[in-house]
GROMACS .gro file of C-alpha atoms in nm:
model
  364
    1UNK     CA    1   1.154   0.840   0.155
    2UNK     CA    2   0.844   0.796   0.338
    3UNK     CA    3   0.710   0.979   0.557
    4UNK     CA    4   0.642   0.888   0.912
    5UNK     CA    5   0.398   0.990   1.266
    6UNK     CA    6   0.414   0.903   1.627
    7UNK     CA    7   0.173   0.618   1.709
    8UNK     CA    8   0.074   0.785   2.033
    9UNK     CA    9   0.022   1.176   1.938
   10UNK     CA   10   0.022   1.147   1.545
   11UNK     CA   11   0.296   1.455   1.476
   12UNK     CA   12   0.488   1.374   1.178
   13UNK     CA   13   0.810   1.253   1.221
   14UNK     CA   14   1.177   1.232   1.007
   15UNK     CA   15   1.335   0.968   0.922
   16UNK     CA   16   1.671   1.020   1.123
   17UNK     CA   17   1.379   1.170   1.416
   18UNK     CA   18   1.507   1.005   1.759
   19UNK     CA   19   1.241   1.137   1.995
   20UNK     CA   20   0.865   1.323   1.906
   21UNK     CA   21   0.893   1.641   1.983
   22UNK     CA   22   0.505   1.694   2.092
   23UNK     CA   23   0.461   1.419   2.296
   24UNK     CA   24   0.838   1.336   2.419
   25UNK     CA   25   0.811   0.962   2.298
   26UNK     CA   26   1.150   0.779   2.220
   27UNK     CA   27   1.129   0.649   1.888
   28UNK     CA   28   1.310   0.376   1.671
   29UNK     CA   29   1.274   0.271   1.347
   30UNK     CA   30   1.170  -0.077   1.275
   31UNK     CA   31   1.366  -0.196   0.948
   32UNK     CA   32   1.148  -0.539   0.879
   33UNK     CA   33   0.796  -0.295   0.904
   34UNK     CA   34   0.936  -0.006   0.696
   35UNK     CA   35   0.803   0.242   1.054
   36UNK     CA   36   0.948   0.439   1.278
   37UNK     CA   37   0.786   0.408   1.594
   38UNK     CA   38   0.693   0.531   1.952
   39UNK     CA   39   0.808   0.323   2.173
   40UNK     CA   40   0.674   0.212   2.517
   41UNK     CA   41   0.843   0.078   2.825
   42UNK     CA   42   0.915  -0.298   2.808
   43UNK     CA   43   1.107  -0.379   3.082
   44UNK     CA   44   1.447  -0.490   3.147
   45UNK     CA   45   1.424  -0.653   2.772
   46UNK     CA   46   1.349  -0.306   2.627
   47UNK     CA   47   1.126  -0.140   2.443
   48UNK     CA   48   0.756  -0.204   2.295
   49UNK     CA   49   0.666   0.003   1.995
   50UNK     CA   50   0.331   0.069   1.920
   51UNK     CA   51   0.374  -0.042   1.571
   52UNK     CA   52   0.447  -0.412   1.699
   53UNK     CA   53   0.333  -0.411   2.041
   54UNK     CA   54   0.386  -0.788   2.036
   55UNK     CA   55   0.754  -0.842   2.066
   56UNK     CA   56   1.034  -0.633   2.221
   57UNK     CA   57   1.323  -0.468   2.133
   58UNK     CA   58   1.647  -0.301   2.170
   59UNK     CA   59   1.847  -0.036   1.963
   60UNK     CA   60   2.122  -0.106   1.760
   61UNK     CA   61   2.435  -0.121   1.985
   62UNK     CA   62   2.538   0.202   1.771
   63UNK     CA   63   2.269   0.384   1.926
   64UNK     CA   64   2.556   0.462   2.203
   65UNK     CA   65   2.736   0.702   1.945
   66UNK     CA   66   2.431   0.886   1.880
   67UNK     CA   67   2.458   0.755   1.491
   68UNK     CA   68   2.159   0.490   1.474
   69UNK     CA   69   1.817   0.498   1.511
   70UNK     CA   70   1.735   0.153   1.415
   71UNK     CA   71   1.586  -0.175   1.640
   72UNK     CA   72   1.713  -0.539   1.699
   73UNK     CA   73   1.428  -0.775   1.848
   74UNK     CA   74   1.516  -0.855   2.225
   75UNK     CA   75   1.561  -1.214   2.133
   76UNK     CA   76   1.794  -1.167   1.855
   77UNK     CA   77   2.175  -1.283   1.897
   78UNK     CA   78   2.247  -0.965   1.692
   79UNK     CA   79   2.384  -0.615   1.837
   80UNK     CA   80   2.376  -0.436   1.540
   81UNK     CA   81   2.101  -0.351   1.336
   82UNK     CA   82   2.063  -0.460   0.931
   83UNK     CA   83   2.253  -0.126   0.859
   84UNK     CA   84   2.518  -0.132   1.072
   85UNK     CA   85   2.651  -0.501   1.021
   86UNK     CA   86   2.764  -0.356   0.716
   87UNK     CA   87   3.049  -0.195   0.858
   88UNK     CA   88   3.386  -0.298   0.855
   89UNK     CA   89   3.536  -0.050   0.965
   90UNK     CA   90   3.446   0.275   1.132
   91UNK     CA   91   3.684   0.626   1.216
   92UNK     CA   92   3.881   0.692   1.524
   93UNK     CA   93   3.611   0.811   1.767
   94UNK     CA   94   3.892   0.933   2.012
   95UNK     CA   95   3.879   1.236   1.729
   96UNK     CA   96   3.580   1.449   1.839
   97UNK     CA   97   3.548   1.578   1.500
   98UNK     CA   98   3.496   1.207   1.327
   99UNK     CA   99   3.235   1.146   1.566
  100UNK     CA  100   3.029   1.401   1.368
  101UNK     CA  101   3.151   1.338   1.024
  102UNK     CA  102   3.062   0.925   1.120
  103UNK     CA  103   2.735   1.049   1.192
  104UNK     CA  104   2.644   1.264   0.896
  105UNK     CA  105   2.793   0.926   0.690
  106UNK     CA  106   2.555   0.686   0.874
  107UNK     CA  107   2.272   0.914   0.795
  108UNK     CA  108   2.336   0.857   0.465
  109UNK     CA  109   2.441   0.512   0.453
  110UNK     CA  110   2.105   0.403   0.619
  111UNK     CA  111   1.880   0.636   0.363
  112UNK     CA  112   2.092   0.420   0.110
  113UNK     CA  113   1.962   0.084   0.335
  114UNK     CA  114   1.607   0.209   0.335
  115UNK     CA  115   1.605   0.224  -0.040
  116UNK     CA  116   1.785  -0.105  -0.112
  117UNK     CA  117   1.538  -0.263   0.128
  118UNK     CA  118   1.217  -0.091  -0.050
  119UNK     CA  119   1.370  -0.229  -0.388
  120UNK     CA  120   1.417  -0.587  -0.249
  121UNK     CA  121   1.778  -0.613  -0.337
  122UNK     CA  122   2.002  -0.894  -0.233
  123UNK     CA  123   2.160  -0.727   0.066
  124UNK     CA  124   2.418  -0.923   0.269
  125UNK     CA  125   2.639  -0.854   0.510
  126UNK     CA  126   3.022  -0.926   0.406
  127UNK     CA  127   3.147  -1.062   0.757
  128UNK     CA  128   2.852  -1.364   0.671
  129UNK     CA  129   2.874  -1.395   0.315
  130UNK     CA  130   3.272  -1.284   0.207
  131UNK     CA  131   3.211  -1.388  -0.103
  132UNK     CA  132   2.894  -1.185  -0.180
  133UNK     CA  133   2.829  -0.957   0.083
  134UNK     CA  134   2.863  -0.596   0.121
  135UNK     CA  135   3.071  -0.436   0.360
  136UNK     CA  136   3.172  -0.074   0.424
  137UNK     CA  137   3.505   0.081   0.535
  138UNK     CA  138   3.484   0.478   0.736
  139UNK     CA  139   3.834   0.596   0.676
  140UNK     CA  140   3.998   0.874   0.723
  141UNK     CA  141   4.359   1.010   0.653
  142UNK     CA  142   4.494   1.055   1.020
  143UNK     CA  143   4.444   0.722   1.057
  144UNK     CA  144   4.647   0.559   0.779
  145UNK     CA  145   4.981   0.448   0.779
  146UNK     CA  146   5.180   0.764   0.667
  147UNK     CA  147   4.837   0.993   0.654
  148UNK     CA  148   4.818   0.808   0.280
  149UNK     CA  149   4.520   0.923   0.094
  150UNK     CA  150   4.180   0.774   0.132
  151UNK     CA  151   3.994   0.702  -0.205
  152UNK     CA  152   3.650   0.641  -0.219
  153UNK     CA  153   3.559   0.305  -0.391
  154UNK     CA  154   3.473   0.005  -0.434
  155UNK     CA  155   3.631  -0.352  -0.465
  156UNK     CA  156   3.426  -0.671  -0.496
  157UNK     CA  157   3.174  -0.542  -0.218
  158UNK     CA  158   3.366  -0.350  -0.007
  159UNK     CA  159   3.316   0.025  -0.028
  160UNK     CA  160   3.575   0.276   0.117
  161UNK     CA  161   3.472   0.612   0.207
  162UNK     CA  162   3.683   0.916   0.278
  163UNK     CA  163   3.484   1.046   0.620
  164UNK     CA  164   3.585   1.426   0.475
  165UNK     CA  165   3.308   1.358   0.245
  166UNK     CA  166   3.111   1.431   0.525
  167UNK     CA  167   3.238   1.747   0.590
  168UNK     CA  168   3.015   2.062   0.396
  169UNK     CA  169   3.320   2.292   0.317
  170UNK     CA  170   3.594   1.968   0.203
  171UNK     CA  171   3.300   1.808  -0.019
  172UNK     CA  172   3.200   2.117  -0.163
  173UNK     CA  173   3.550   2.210  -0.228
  174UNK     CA  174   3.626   1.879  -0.426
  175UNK     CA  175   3.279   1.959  -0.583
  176UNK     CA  176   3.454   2.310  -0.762
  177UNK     CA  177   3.777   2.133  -0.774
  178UNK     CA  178   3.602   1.877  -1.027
  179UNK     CA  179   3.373   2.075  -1.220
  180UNK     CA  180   3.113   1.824  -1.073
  181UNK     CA  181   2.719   2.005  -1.068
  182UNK     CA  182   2.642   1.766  -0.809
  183UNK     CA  183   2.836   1.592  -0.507
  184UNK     CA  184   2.662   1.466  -0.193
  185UNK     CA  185   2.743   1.159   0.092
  186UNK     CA  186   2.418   1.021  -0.029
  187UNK     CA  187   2.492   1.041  -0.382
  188UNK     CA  188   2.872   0.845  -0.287
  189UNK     CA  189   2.683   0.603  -0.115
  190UNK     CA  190   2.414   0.528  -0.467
  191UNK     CA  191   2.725   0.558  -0.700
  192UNK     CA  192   2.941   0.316  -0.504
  193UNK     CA  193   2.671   0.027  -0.425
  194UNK     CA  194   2.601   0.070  -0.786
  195UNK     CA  195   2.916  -0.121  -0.845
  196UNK     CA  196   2.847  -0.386  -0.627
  197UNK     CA  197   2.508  -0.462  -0.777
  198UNK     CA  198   2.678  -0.437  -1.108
  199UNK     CA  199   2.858  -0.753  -0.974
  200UNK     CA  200   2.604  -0.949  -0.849
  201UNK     CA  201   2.313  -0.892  -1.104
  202UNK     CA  202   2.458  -0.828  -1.450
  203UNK     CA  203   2.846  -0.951  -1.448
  204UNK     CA  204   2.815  -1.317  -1.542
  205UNK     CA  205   2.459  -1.337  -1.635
  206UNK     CA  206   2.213  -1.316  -1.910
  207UNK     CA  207   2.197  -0.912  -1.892
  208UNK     CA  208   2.557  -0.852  -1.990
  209UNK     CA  209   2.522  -0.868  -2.326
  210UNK     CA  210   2.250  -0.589  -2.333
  211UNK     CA  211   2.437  -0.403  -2.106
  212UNK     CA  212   2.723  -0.419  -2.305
  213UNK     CA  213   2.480  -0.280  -2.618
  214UNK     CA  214   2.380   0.001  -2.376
  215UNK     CA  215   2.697   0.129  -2.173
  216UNK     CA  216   2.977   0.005  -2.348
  217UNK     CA  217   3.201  -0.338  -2.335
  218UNK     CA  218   3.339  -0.323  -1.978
  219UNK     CA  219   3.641  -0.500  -2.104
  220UNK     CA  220   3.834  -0.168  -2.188
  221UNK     CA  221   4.128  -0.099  -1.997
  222UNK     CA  222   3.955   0.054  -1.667
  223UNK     CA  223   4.278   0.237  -1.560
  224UNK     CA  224   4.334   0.396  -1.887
  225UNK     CA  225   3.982   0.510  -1.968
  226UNK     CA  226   4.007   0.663  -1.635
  227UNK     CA  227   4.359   0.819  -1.654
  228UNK     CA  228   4.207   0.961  -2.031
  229UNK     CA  229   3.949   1.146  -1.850
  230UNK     CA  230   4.106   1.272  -1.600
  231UNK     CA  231   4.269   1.417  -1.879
  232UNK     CA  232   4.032   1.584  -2.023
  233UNK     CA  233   3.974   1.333  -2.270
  234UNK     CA  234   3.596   1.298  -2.248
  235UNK     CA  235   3.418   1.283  -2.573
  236UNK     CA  236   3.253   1.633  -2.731
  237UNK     CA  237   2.906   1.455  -2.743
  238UNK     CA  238   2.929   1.270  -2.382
  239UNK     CA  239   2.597   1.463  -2.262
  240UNK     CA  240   2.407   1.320  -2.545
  241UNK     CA  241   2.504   0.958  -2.398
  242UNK     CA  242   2.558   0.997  -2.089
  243UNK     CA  243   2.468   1.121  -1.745
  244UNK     CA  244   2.761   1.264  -1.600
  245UNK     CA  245   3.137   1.358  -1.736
  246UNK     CA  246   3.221   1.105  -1.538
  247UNK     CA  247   2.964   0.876  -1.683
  248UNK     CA  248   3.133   0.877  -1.941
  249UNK     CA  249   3.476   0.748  -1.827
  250UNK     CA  250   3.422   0.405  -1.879
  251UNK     CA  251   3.107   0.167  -1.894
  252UNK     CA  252   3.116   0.057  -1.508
  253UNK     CA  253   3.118   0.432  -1.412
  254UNK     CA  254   2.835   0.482  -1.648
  255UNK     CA  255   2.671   0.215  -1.472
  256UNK     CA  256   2.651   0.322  -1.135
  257UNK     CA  257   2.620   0.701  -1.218
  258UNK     CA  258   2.270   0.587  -1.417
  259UNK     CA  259   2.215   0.348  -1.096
  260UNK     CA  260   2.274   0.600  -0.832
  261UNK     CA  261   2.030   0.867  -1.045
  262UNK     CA  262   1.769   0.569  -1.048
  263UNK     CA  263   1.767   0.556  -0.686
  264UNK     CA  264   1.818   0.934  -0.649
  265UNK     CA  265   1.456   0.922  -0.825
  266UNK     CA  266   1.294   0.647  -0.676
  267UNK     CA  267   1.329   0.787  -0.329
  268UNK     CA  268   1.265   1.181  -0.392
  269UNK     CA  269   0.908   1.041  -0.585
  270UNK     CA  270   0.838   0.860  -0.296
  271UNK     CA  271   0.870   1.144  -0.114
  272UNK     CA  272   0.655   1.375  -0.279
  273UNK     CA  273   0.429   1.059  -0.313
  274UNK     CA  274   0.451   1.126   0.111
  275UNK     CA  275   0.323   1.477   0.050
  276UNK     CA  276   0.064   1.422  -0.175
  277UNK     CA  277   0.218   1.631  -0.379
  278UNK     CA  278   0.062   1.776  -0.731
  279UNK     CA  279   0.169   2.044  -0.978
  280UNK     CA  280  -0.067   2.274  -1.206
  281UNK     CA  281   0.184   2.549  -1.314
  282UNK     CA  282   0.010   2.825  -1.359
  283UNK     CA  283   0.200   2.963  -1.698
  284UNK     CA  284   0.282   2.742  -1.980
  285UNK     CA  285   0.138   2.532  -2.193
  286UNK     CA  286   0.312   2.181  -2.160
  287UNK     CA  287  -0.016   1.964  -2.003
  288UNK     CA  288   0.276   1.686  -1.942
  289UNK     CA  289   0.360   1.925  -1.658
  290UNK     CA  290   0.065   1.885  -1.479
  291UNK     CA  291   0.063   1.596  -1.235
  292UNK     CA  292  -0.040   1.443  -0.943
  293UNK     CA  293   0.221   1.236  -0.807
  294UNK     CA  294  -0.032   0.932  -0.655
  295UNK     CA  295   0.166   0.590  -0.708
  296UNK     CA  296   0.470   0.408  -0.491
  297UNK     CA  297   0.743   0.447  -0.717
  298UNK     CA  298   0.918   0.146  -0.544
  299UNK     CA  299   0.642  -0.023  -0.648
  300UNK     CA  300   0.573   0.083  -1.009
  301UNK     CA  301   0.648  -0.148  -1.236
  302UNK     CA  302   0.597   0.147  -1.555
  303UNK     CA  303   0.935   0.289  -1.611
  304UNK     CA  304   0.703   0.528  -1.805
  305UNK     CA  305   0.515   0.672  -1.540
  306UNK     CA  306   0.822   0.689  -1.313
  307UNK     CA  307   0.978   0.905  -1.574
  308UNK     CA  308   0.634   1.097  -1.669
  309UNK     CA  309   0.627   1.229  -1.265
  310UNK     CA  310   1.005   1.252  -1.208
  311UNK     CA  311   1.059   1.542  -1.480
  312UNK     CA  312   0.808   1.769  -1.375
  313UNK     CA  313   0.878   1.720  -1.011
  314UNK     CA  314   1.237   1.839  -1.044
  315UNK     CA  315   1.140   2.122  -1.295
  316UNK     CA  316   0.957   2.264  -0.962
  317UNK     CA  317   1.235   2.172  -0.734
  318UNK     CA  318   1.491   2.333  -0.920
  319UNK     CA  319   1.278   2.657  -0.962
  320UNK     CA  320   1.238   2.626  -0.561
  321UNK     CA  321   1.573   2.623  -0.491
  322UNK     CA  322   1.662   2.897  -0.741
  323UNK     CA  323   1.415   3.089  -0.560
  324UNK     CA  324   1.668   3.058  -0.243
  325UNK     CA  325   1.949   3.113  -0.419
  326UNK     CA  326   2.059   2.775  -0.399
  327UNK     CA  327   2.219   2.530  -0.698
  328UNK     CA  328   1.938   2.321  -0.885
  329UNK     CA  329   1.780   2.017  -0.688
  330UNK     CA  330   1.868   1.824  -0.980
  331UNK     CA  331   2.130   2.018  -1.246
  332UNK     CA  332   2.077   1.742  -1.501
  333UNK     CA  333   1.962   1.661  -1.854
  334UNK     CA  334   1.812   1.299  -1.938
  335UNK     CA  335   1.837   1.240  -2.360
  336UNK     CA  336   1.671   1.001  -2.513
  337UNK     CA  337   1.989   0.772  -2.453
  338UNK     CA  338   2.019   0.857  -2.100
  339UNK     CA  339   1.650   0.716  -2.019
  340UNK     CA  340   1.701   0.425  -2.218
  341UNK     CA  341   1.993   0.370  -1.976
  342UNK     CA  342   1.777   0.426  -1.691
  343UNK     CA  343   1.449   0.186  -1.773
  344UNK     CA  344   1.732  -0.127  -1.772
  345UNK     CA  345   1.831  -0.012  -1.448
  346UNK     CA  346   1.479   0.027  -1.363
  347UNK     CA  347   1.420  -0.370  -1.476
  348UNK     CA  348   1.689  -0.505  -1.336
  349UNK     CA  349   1.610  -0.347  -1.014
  350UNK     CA  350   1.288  -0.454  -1.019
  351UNK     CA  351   1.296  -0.812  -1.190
  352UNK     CA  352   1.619  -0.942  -1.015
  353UNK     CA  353   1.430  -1.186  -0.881
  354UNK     CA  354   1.517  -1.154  -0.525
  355UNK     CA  355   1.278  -0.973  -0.357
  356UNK     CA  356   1.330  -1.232  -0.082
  357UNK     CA  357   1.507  -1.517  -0.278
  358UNK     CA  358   1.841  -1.401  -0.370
  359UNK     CA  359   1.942  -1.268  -0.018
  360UNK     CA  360   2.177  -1.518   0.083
  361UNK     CA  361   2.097  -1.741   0.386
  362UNK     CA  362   2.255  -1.604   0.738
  363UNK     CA  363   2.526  -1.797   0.798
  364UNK     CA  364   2.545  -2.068   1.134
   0.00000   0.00000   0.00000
């Protein structure tokens, strides 16, 4: 994630940052520009940022629920902003306590937009495009017929979220429950899109055949595989191979855990990218550890460097948050196999070929 300042007073701001805290400023982020900006008055049309002082705008209608931070130009027929005509459907908001847990999901859901946008991925909204389009469902138990369970998935581009997710003590809970080292709203959101990319740039096309050569023919029962490792049928050498336990379930589950870690990288690079950041450790030997991390990683088209600056950057955040007696930034081991996996997600990302021309054209 980048990182951001107010136009007007220069303090640096956060991503999910509604208002500068120096200067007072409202701010909104501007999705086509990649800024979040101050904004100045504009009139009964709304607001003029100071990163585009030429048009005007107005925030996302779901600005009223305290859940979106993003713009709509004044003269757009749209209420909703990029990230939020995605949803289908969202929780009860008569239940004070889904209010929050839509929020902390939103949050999330629009890092996930950010990144999709940086990687110029086909990204369509499924109420335009039913066909192609992505759409997501916030659902939650108390609202079902008969309290029925909530699973989160996906189906042909809709993903379903359970909104407990969003709740610290439930997730963590499934987290032990699981035996998983690593279970965040973010990470649900990388995983499930994974799925839905899976769809639209590998099933049917050239790239299936070396994806089958990679993860596995997709063609095995999905239900079983999963019912086997539920089981505890995973195979003995599954961290040689694979990413996850659950990785190794079946090849489309190996597919978007390797997608969602690609993404998981991307981002936190570009975010020490933000900082400048560089690491000399000052015991060891290993010169590879040594790096300045000075390149876009959304831009890098060197699956090598990527990798090269991702592996000692984690090394330190782990070590940071084992100083605070926290669980490692990243409690995960890429094998030879494993990074293999992740340079073809790496080119297919990057050479999908739709960095403008696969998005599908609005519809009307």
């Amino acid at each position: 994630m980048k990182l951001f300042e107010c136009q007007y007073c220069g303090q640096l701001l956060g991503f999910e940052n509604t208002r500068c805290e120096r200067c007072g400023h409202l701010l909104g982020y501007l999705p086509e520009r990649e800024v979040l900006s101050a904004l100045g008055p504009g009139g009964v049309e709304g607001w003029r940022p100071l990163a585009d002082v030429d048009h005007l705008y107005r925030f996302c209608a779901n600005d009223t629920h305290s859940v979106c931070n993003w713009l709509v130009r004044s003269d757009s027929p749209e209420h909703y902003c990029q990230a939020c005509r995605l949803n289908r459907t969202i929780p009860n908001l008569s239940e004070p306590r889904h209010v929050y847990r839509w929020q902390r999901l939103e949050w999330g859901k629009h890092r996930l937009v950010y990144g999709l946008m940086r990687l110029g991925l086909p990204l369509n909204a499924k109420r335009d495009h039913p066909e192609v389009g992505l759409a997501f469902d916030f659902l939650s138990p108390d609202d079902t017929l008969w309290g029925q369970p909530v699973t989160t998935g996906h189906n042909r581009g809709l993903i379903t979220l359970n909104i407990a997710e969003a709740d610290d003590a439930e997730r963590e809970q499934l987290r032990a429950n699981l035996a998983e080292p690593y279970r965040t709203v973010l990470g649900h959101f990388r995983h499930e899109v994974g799925h839905y990319y899976w769809e639209r740039l590998i099933e049917g096309e050239p790239l299936i055949e070396r994806f089958r050569a990679l993860f596995g023919d997709e063609r095995r029962d999905y239900a079983s595989a999963l019912e086997q490792h539920y089981n505890g049928g995973m195979p003995p050498d599954w961290n040689q191979r694979h990413i996850s336990t659950y990785a190794a379930a079946h090849p489309w589950e190996d597919w978007a855990e390797t997608w969602a870690h690609y993404l998981h990288m991307v981002d936190t690079l570009e975010t020490a990218y933000a900082f400048g950041l560089s690491l000399a450790p000052r015991s060891g030997h290993d010169i590879a550890l040594s790096v300045i991390v000075d390149f876009d990683p959304y831009e890098e088209p060197d699956f090598g460097r990527v990798i090269d600056h991702w592996l000692p950057v984690v090394y330190a955040g782990n070590s940071l948050n084992r100083s605070m007696g926290q669980q490692d930034l990243y409690p995960f081991v890429l094998t030879p196999g494993v990074l293999e996996k992740l340079r073809f997600v790496h080119e297919v990302a990057r050479g999908n070929g739709s960095r403008a021309t696969r998005n599908v054209p609005a519809a009307g």
